[in-house]
Amino acid sequence: MLSAFWIVLKRDLLLALRRRNEVFTVLFFFIVVISLFPLGVGVEEKILTKIAPGIVWIAALLASTLALDRLFSSDFEDGTLEQLLLTPHSLSVMVFAKIVAHWLLTGLPLVLIAPLVGLLYQIPVDSIAVMMLVLLLGTPVLSMIGAIGAALTLGLRGGGVLLSFLVLPLYIPVLVYGAGAISASMAQGVSIQPYLLLLSAFMILSLIFAPWATAAALKISIE
Amino acid sequence: MLSAFWIVLKRDLLLALRRRNEVFTVLFFFIVVISLFPLGVGVEEKILTKIAPGIVWIAALLASTLALDRLFSSDFEDGTLEQLLLTPHSLSVMVFAKIVAHWLLTGLPLVLIAPLVGLLYQIPVDSIAVMMLVLLLGTPVLSMIGAIGAALTLGLRGGGVLLSFLVLPLYIPVLVYGAGAISASMAQGVSIQPYLLLLSAFMILSLIFAPWATAAALKISIE
Amino acid sequence: MTLQVNNLQCIRGDRELFSGLSFALQQKQLLMLEGANGSGKTTLLRTLCGLYLQEQGDILWDGVSIRKLDDQYRQELLYLGHYNAIKMDLTALENLRINTLLGGYNPGDNALMQALDAIGLFGFEDYPTRQLSQGQKRRVALARLLVSKQKLWILDEPFVALDVAAVELLQNIIAAHVDAGGMAILTTHQEVPLTTGAVKRLRLGEKQGVLADA
Amino acid sequence: MTLQVNNLQCIRGDRELFSGLSFALQQKQLLMLEGANGSGKTTLLRTLCGLYLQEQGDILWDGVSIRKLDDQYRQELLYLGHYNAIKMDLTALENLRINTLLGGYNPGDNALMQALDAIGLFGFEDYPTRQLSQGQKRRVALARLLVSKQKLWILDEPFVALDVAAVELLQNIIAAHVDAGGMAILTTHQEVPLTTGAVKRLRLGEKQGVLADA
Amino acid sequence: MKINWFKYAAPMNFYSLAGKLIPFFWIAAIAFTLLGLYWGFFKTADVLNDQKQYYRIIYVHVASAWMAMWLYAVMVFWAALGLIFNTRLSYMMASATAITGANMTLIALITGAIWGKTSWGTWWDWDPKLTTFLILLFIYMGYLALQSAIDDTRRSDKASALLALVGLAIVPVIYFAVNCPDPNECASLHQESSLKRVEANILIGMLVTTLGFWMYSFAVILMRVRNIILDRERKTSWVSKLKEINQ
Amino acid sequence: MSEFFSMGGFGVYIWSAMAVAFVLILLETISLIIQRKSIIRDIKRVKRLEQRRQKEQTSR
Ligand code: HEM
Ligand SMILES: Nc1ncnc2c1ncn2[C@@H]1O[C@H](COP(=O)(O)OP(=O)(O)OP(=O)(O)O)[C@@H](O)[C@H]1O
Ligand SMILES: Nc1ncnc2c1ncn2[C@@H]1O[C@H](COP(=O)(O)OP(=O)(O)OP(=O)(O)O)[C@@H](O)[C@H]1O
Ligand SMILES: [Mg+2]
Ligand SMILES: [Mg+2]
């Protein structure tokens, strides 16, 4: 069981390292989105700092959907996915491994690059720490909800856009509380604990349900 | 020559329209992306109006890249691309048809939906007109630059890095001037003519070079 | 060990592919599935794997429905479809390693290298499979057979893209597996003489039915 | 019309696949390319199409280099590779229509429907090809041959996935094309008796060289 | 009396049952809607002075808004039933409900926007209620888009049902998030019921119209289910024996 | 009467809201009726084809 998890995780990471693309595409996309706003909005410091939390999270949502499309479809097209379904392991476990790999490749880099955003948008140091923390809590949820959508739209035409269309509305709670936490940390005397609790709850719930739902969706899609 | 253009264009549109809903999906996708921002950024009207230009361009960028990935690769994987290379027509013409199809499916809907964005973000009517104009000038450039990148990185190991390295920096001028023009039109007494001239120059340049460069890149990639 | 199929019916879209299909397969038996293009061979094989859900009928492994057995059944099963199920970015060895590991056992890299050599990929073990020829890619997929411990092999046109020598080699591999107490189901449009073991033939399409056992 | 190959050498990665390869093909001739998996058949065919660039040597069509002729040469050429080059979302008819239109002529829908029927896809013309079986997909690709006006056919393992009846049908189609003054180059691992016309054989790999003409 | 429910789970039987029910629902729909609107327009003169006349939008607005939300629950119910018992009819009901739900959401949004123009002077505002509704529309559309993107009915039924269930898990969270973006301020989230502020006469008109819309939803959903059944079962013998096919 | 329709100046809005609601409802209903007709027509066509084919087969 655990071994299946490791094999799939290692495989996906190895593949990504061979291709080296996804990590960089996602990072670049994130940076472009982030740097576009100061250029478009003008550099009024107050406004920038104010919209920073929202922008960071929107950029994270969009970056996460960008790589989602290929999460299962490349395996589907070359027949690897049906082989996964035929191994004597629990599909949810292997799906979970794939989700973790996706997060390591698209979510984690965003967490790590967050200080750069702080620099660009003149966010106070404390808030940058909060930003990294909520990204750490929130991006896995994005990967997990996204995986369900990716499994449902597997092999369909117009996959990428359809997928984002399905998934983005479901991301809203993470977006609202993720951005809210950062804003709260910049305001005086507002506790960010409720935000963190809510985000953690989302994460735990999605940890429990998402791999299972994704596995079910995959089984439906592969017929 | 012209006939090859029409055949390929029709083919690509047919493929996309096979499901009539796909066009609507693209439209709805824009609306979704656009309505995410107020949730993350907060709903202060002034700020929203201010960041609207950036948001519109981000949505354009995203839609363009989401579909770019499959521009040539789906044809490459099923062998259709090598058949295109073997037809007795100029490859640049056919490539141009593919780019036009890509734009019709991802760029044009955005231009058409722009007034709705104006409504949601309370942008003045004059600026909405400017927005539509710059989108009309700028989104084709996105498609054309993107096509070069997509062709260069076709089926390459680590292709994605190249793609993002190559394409995103080239996108930035379009985004900056595109968003700048809209912002300028909302400010008092700023001429938007220079912006429009620059964008038109980008478009003409890319019209001249992009199909040719893309065709050359494809020939290299397909060996 | 037996694979028993009772009164199976499969529908694709609005076409009934076959119905009332029944047969049993014992150890040391090989089932050759025949039928024209589009007669439903692939669909039947995928149904036997549990990848496709039949409309009616049961598939029993040792008397228990394969849906119930679930991963216990899959433990005994090796399926190779039209697709090679290999990753173009990984080398032949890496592909084989991952596939066997996921199959549930670890024969070690030496055994894997030997399998690759035996199937005719000597010198190509460390190439990304993207750089192999069509037949060589198929061989990478087939190398799994040499290190497999599964009892039931389900092979969908395994001979496709292989050259004459490789076809013969693969015949021997399958024959050896069946002789050693395994079971195999395979489809092919090529005339392949499979001599040893009990060969059953099943025909799909117009004249559906179990043909004489060889 | 002649296809003339002089002293051809192809290299893939760091391996020389073949060198000093020379042959000529006239009208009413058929060239069977033989060789083990990975011996370079596909590479040679793609080089002849101009998709792959040789290291050394010339390929001449009526005495002029194919690089120079460019689209004039491609006008005469029909290539069918390992991939079917059909779009899964389009129907069989739409695929065939687009492929022939791009080939440069328009036989009209009636002719196309007849071609599809002749190749054994009657009743499947309006299915998205995604819903066809492997062999049926191959047939959609092959239907092009029936409406083609090109002189030189280059076919890479055209018999793969076809059932026995279809293999015979395809043999007849190729023979008829050659008899009518066309030329064809093909590879296959299956033993396919091609009787009419002048059959040349070329072997790649260890014992490279032009074999006796049949 | 014992009713054999499973008898009506067979598409064949349900088809004829629905055919009999539809006229009644249509009559009820028209009657209730007209009654509600009549009441609302002619019995409320004393409550609404000239500046408040725009309140009359409320009848269609609230009726459609309520149906939009209610139909989502109905859709999820059928989808879940389908996944659990694997009955074809449940899937058909779910997909038949979705379109009407989306339509109701659209009506609520548009009439709401018109109301906004009269009452707040702007077509759109990022107010929680409005935003929730926009998102509800997205979710309906997502369901429909997924369904129409899959050709194979077996897969499209199951996949969209699963999506509806996932939506069921997330939609309440979205609702909560949109209505209460700052969890510090809504430790106890209690929505003040806007109904309390509505005059009794208007309330009557509103409720009766809503009842009318409800009956309408029944009617069109049943009509659509009949279409879906006909479409999917066209090859069966009972369809070819139907009166409407043979005349 | 015109006072009733003007609704204190809000007539345009009120009536257009009503119109939107009923147009959308009507569209839904009409599309359902059309859909039903076309399905039935389709089934009938296929049935006719089938019958003719059977007749041809038996006459042969
Ligand atoms: C959750 C779904 C909705 C329900 C249950 C609902 C219900 C109501 C009710 C009962 C009223 C009148 C009572 C009051 O003034 O409080 C009202 C007023 C209003 N609604 Fe809605 N509505 C919904 C969605 C919408 C949407 C989507 C829009 C706009 C697109 C909208 C726009 C308005 C406006 C502008 C008013 C007038 C507020 C005022 O009196 O100033 N509503 N709604
Ligand atoms: N993209 C590539 N990059 C590098 N080497 C390649 C590439 N494609 C093929 N090769 C090498 O070229 C050799 C010949 O390949 P080719 O596909 O021409 O063989 P083939 O004769 O067609 O074999 P088969 O019968 O299996 O189709 C192979 O040994 C392979 O390793
Ligand atoms: N995804 C699908 N959706 C609908 N119908 C399908 C689908 N895949 C296959 N079919 C239909 O099912 C029938 C059987 O297909 P299958 O692939 O099982 O045939 P096969 O016997 O394996 O043929 P081949 O020898 O060509 O591989 C075909 O006629 C095809 O039209
Ligand atoms: Mg098959
Ligand atoms: Mg080859």
Short mmCIF file of N, CA and C in Angstrom, two decimals, chain D residues 132-173:
data_model
loop_
_atom_site.label_atom_id
_atom_site.label_comp_id
_atom_site.label_asym_id
_atom_site.label_seq_id
_atom_site.Cartn_x
_atom_site.Cartn_y
_atom_site.Cartn_z
N LEU D 132 -14.38 3.80 -33.01
CA LEU D 132 -14.10 2.64 -33.85
C LEU D 132 -13.06 1.76 -33.20
N SER D 133 -12.99 0.52 -33.64
CA SER D 133 -11.97 -0.38 -33.10
C SER D 133 -10.65 -0.07 -33.78
N GLN D 134 -9.58 -0.63 -33.24
CA GLN D 134 -8.24 -0.38 -33.75
C GLN D 134 -8.14 -0.62 -35.26
N GLY D 135 -8.65 -1.76 -35.68
CA GLY D 135 -8.57 -2.10 -37.10
C GLY D 135 -9.43 -1.18 -37.95
N GLN D 136 -10.55 -0.77 -37.42
CA GLN D 136 -11.41 0.14 -38.17
C GLN D 136 -10.75 1.50 -38.33
N LYS D 137 -10.04 1.94 -37.31
CA LYS D 137 -9.31 3.20 -37.41
C LYS D 137 -8.28 3.12 -38.52
N ARG D 138 -7.56 2.02 -38.53
CA ARG D 138 -6.56 1.83 -39.58
C ARG D 138 -7.22 1.89 -40.95
N ARG D 139 -8.40 1.32 -41.06
CA ARG D 139 -9.10 1.32 -42.34
C ARG D 139 -9.45 2.74 -42.78
N VAL D 140 -9.85 3.56 -41.83
CA VAL D 140 -10.15 4.95 -42.18
C VAL D 140 -8.93 5.60 -42.83
N ALA D 141 -7.76 5.36 -42.23
CA ALA D 141 -6.54 5.93 -42.79
C ALA D 141 -6.27 5.37 -44.17
N LEU D 142 -6.50 4.06 -44.32
CA LEU D 142 -6.18 3.41 -45.59
C LEU D 142 -7.15 3.78 -46.71
N ALA D 143 -8.34 4.22 -46.34
CA ALA D 143 -9.33 4.58 -47.36
C ALA D 143 -8.78 5.62 -48.33
N ARG D 144 -7.82 6.42 -47.86
CA ARG D 144 -7.19 7.41 -48.72
C ARG D 144 -6.61 6.80 -49.98
N LEU D 145 -6.07 5.60 -49.82
CA LEU D 145 -5.43 4.96 -50.96
C LEU D 145 -6.41 4.81 -52.13
N LEU D 146 -7.66 4.53 -51.79
CA LEU D 146 -8.65 4.24 -52.83
C LEU D 146 -9.00 5.46 -53.67
N VAL D 147 -8.84 6.64 -53.10
CA VAL D 147 -9.19 7.84 -53.87
C VAL D 147 -7.95 8.66 -54.23
N SER D 148 -6.78 8.07 -54.04
CA SER D 148 -5.57 8.87 -54.24
C SER D 148 -5.21 8.95 -55.71
N LYS D 149 -4.59 10.05 -56.09
CA LYS D 149 -4.08 10.18 -57.46
C LYS D 149 -2.56 10.18 -57.44
N GLN D 150 -1.97 10.07 -56.25
CA GLN D 150 -0.52 10.13 -56.17
C GLN D 150 0.13 8.91 -56.81
N LYS D 151 1.31 9.13 -57.35
CA LYS D 151 2.01 8.05 -58.04
C LYS D 151 2.78 7.17 -57.07
N LEU D 152 3.41 7.80 -56.11
CA LEU D 152 4.32 7.05 -55.24
C LEU D 152 3.69 6.85 -53.87
N TRP D 153 3.43 5.61 -53.52
CA TRP D 153 2.90 5.31 -52.20
C TRP D 153 4.02 4.82 -51.31
N ILE D 154 4.12 5.40 -50.13
CA ILE D 154 5.10 4.93 -49.16
C ILE D 154 4.34 4.49 -47.92
N LEU D 155 4.31 3.20 -47.67
CA LEU D 155 3.44 2.67 -46.62
C LEU D 155 4.27 1.95 -45.55
N ASP D 156 4.16 2.41 -44.34
CA ASP D 156 4.93 1.82 -43.25
C ASP D 156 4.04 0.86 -42.46
N GLU D 157 4.27 -0.40 -42.66
CA GLU D 157 3.47 -1.45 -42.00
C GLU D 157 1.97 -1.21 -42.13
N PRO D 158 1.49 -1.19 -43.35
CA PRO D 158 0.06 -0.90 -43.53
C PRO D 158 -0.85 -2.01 -43.04
N PHE D 159 -0.31 -3.24 -42.90
CA PHE D 159 -1.20 -4.35 -42.58
C PHE D 159 -1.48 -4.49 -41.09
N VAL D 160 -0.81 -3.67 -40.28
CA VAL D 160 -0.97 -3.80 -38.84
C VAL D 160 -2.42 -3.59 -38.43
N ALA D 161 -2.90 -4.42 -37.53
CA ALA D 161 -4.24 -4.31 -36.93
C ALA D 161 -5.37 -4.72 -37.86
N LEU D 162 -5.06 -5.04 -39.11
CA LEU D 162 -6.12 -5.44 -40.03
C LEU D 162 -6.43 -6.92 -39.88
N ASP D 163 -7.71 -7.29 -40.09
CA ASP D 163 -8.03 -8.71 -40.05
C ASP D 163 -7.72 -9.34 -41.40
N VAL D 164 -7.88 -10.64 -41.47
CA VAL D 164 -7.41 -11.38 -42.64
C VAL D 164 -8.03 -10.85 -43.93
N ALA D 165 -9.34 -10.62 -43.88
CA ALA D 165 -10.03 -10.15 -45.08
C ALA D 165 -9.47 -8.81 -45.54
N ALA D 166 -9.23 -7.94 -44.58
CA ALA D 166 -8.75 -6.61 -44.92
C ALA D 166 -7.34 -6.65 -45.47
N VAL D 167 -6.53 -7.56 -44.95
CA VAL D 167 -5.17 -7.69 -45.46
C VAL D 167 -5.21 -8.05 -46.93
N GLU D 168 -6.07 -9.00 -47.27
CA GLU D 168 -6.18 -9.41 -48.66
C GLU D 168 -6.64 -8.25 -49.54
N LEU D 169 -7.66 -7.54 -49.04
CA LEU D 169 -8.19 -6.39 -49.75
C LEU D 169 -7.09 -5.38 -50.04
N LEU D 170 -6.31 -5.10 -49.01
CA LEU D 170 -5.26 -4.10 -49.16
C LEU D 170 -4.20 -4.57 -50.16
N GLN D 171 -3.89 -5.86 -50.10
CA GLN D 171 -2.95 -6.40 -51.09
C GLN D 171 -3.43 -6.12 -52.50
N ASN D 172 -4.71 -6.38 -52.72
CA ASN D 172 -5.25 -6.14 -54.06
C ASN D 172 -5.17 -4.67 -54.44
N ILE D 173 -5.46 -3.82 -53.47
CA ILE D 173 -5.41 -2.39 -53.76
C ILE D 173 -4.01 -1.98 -54.18
#
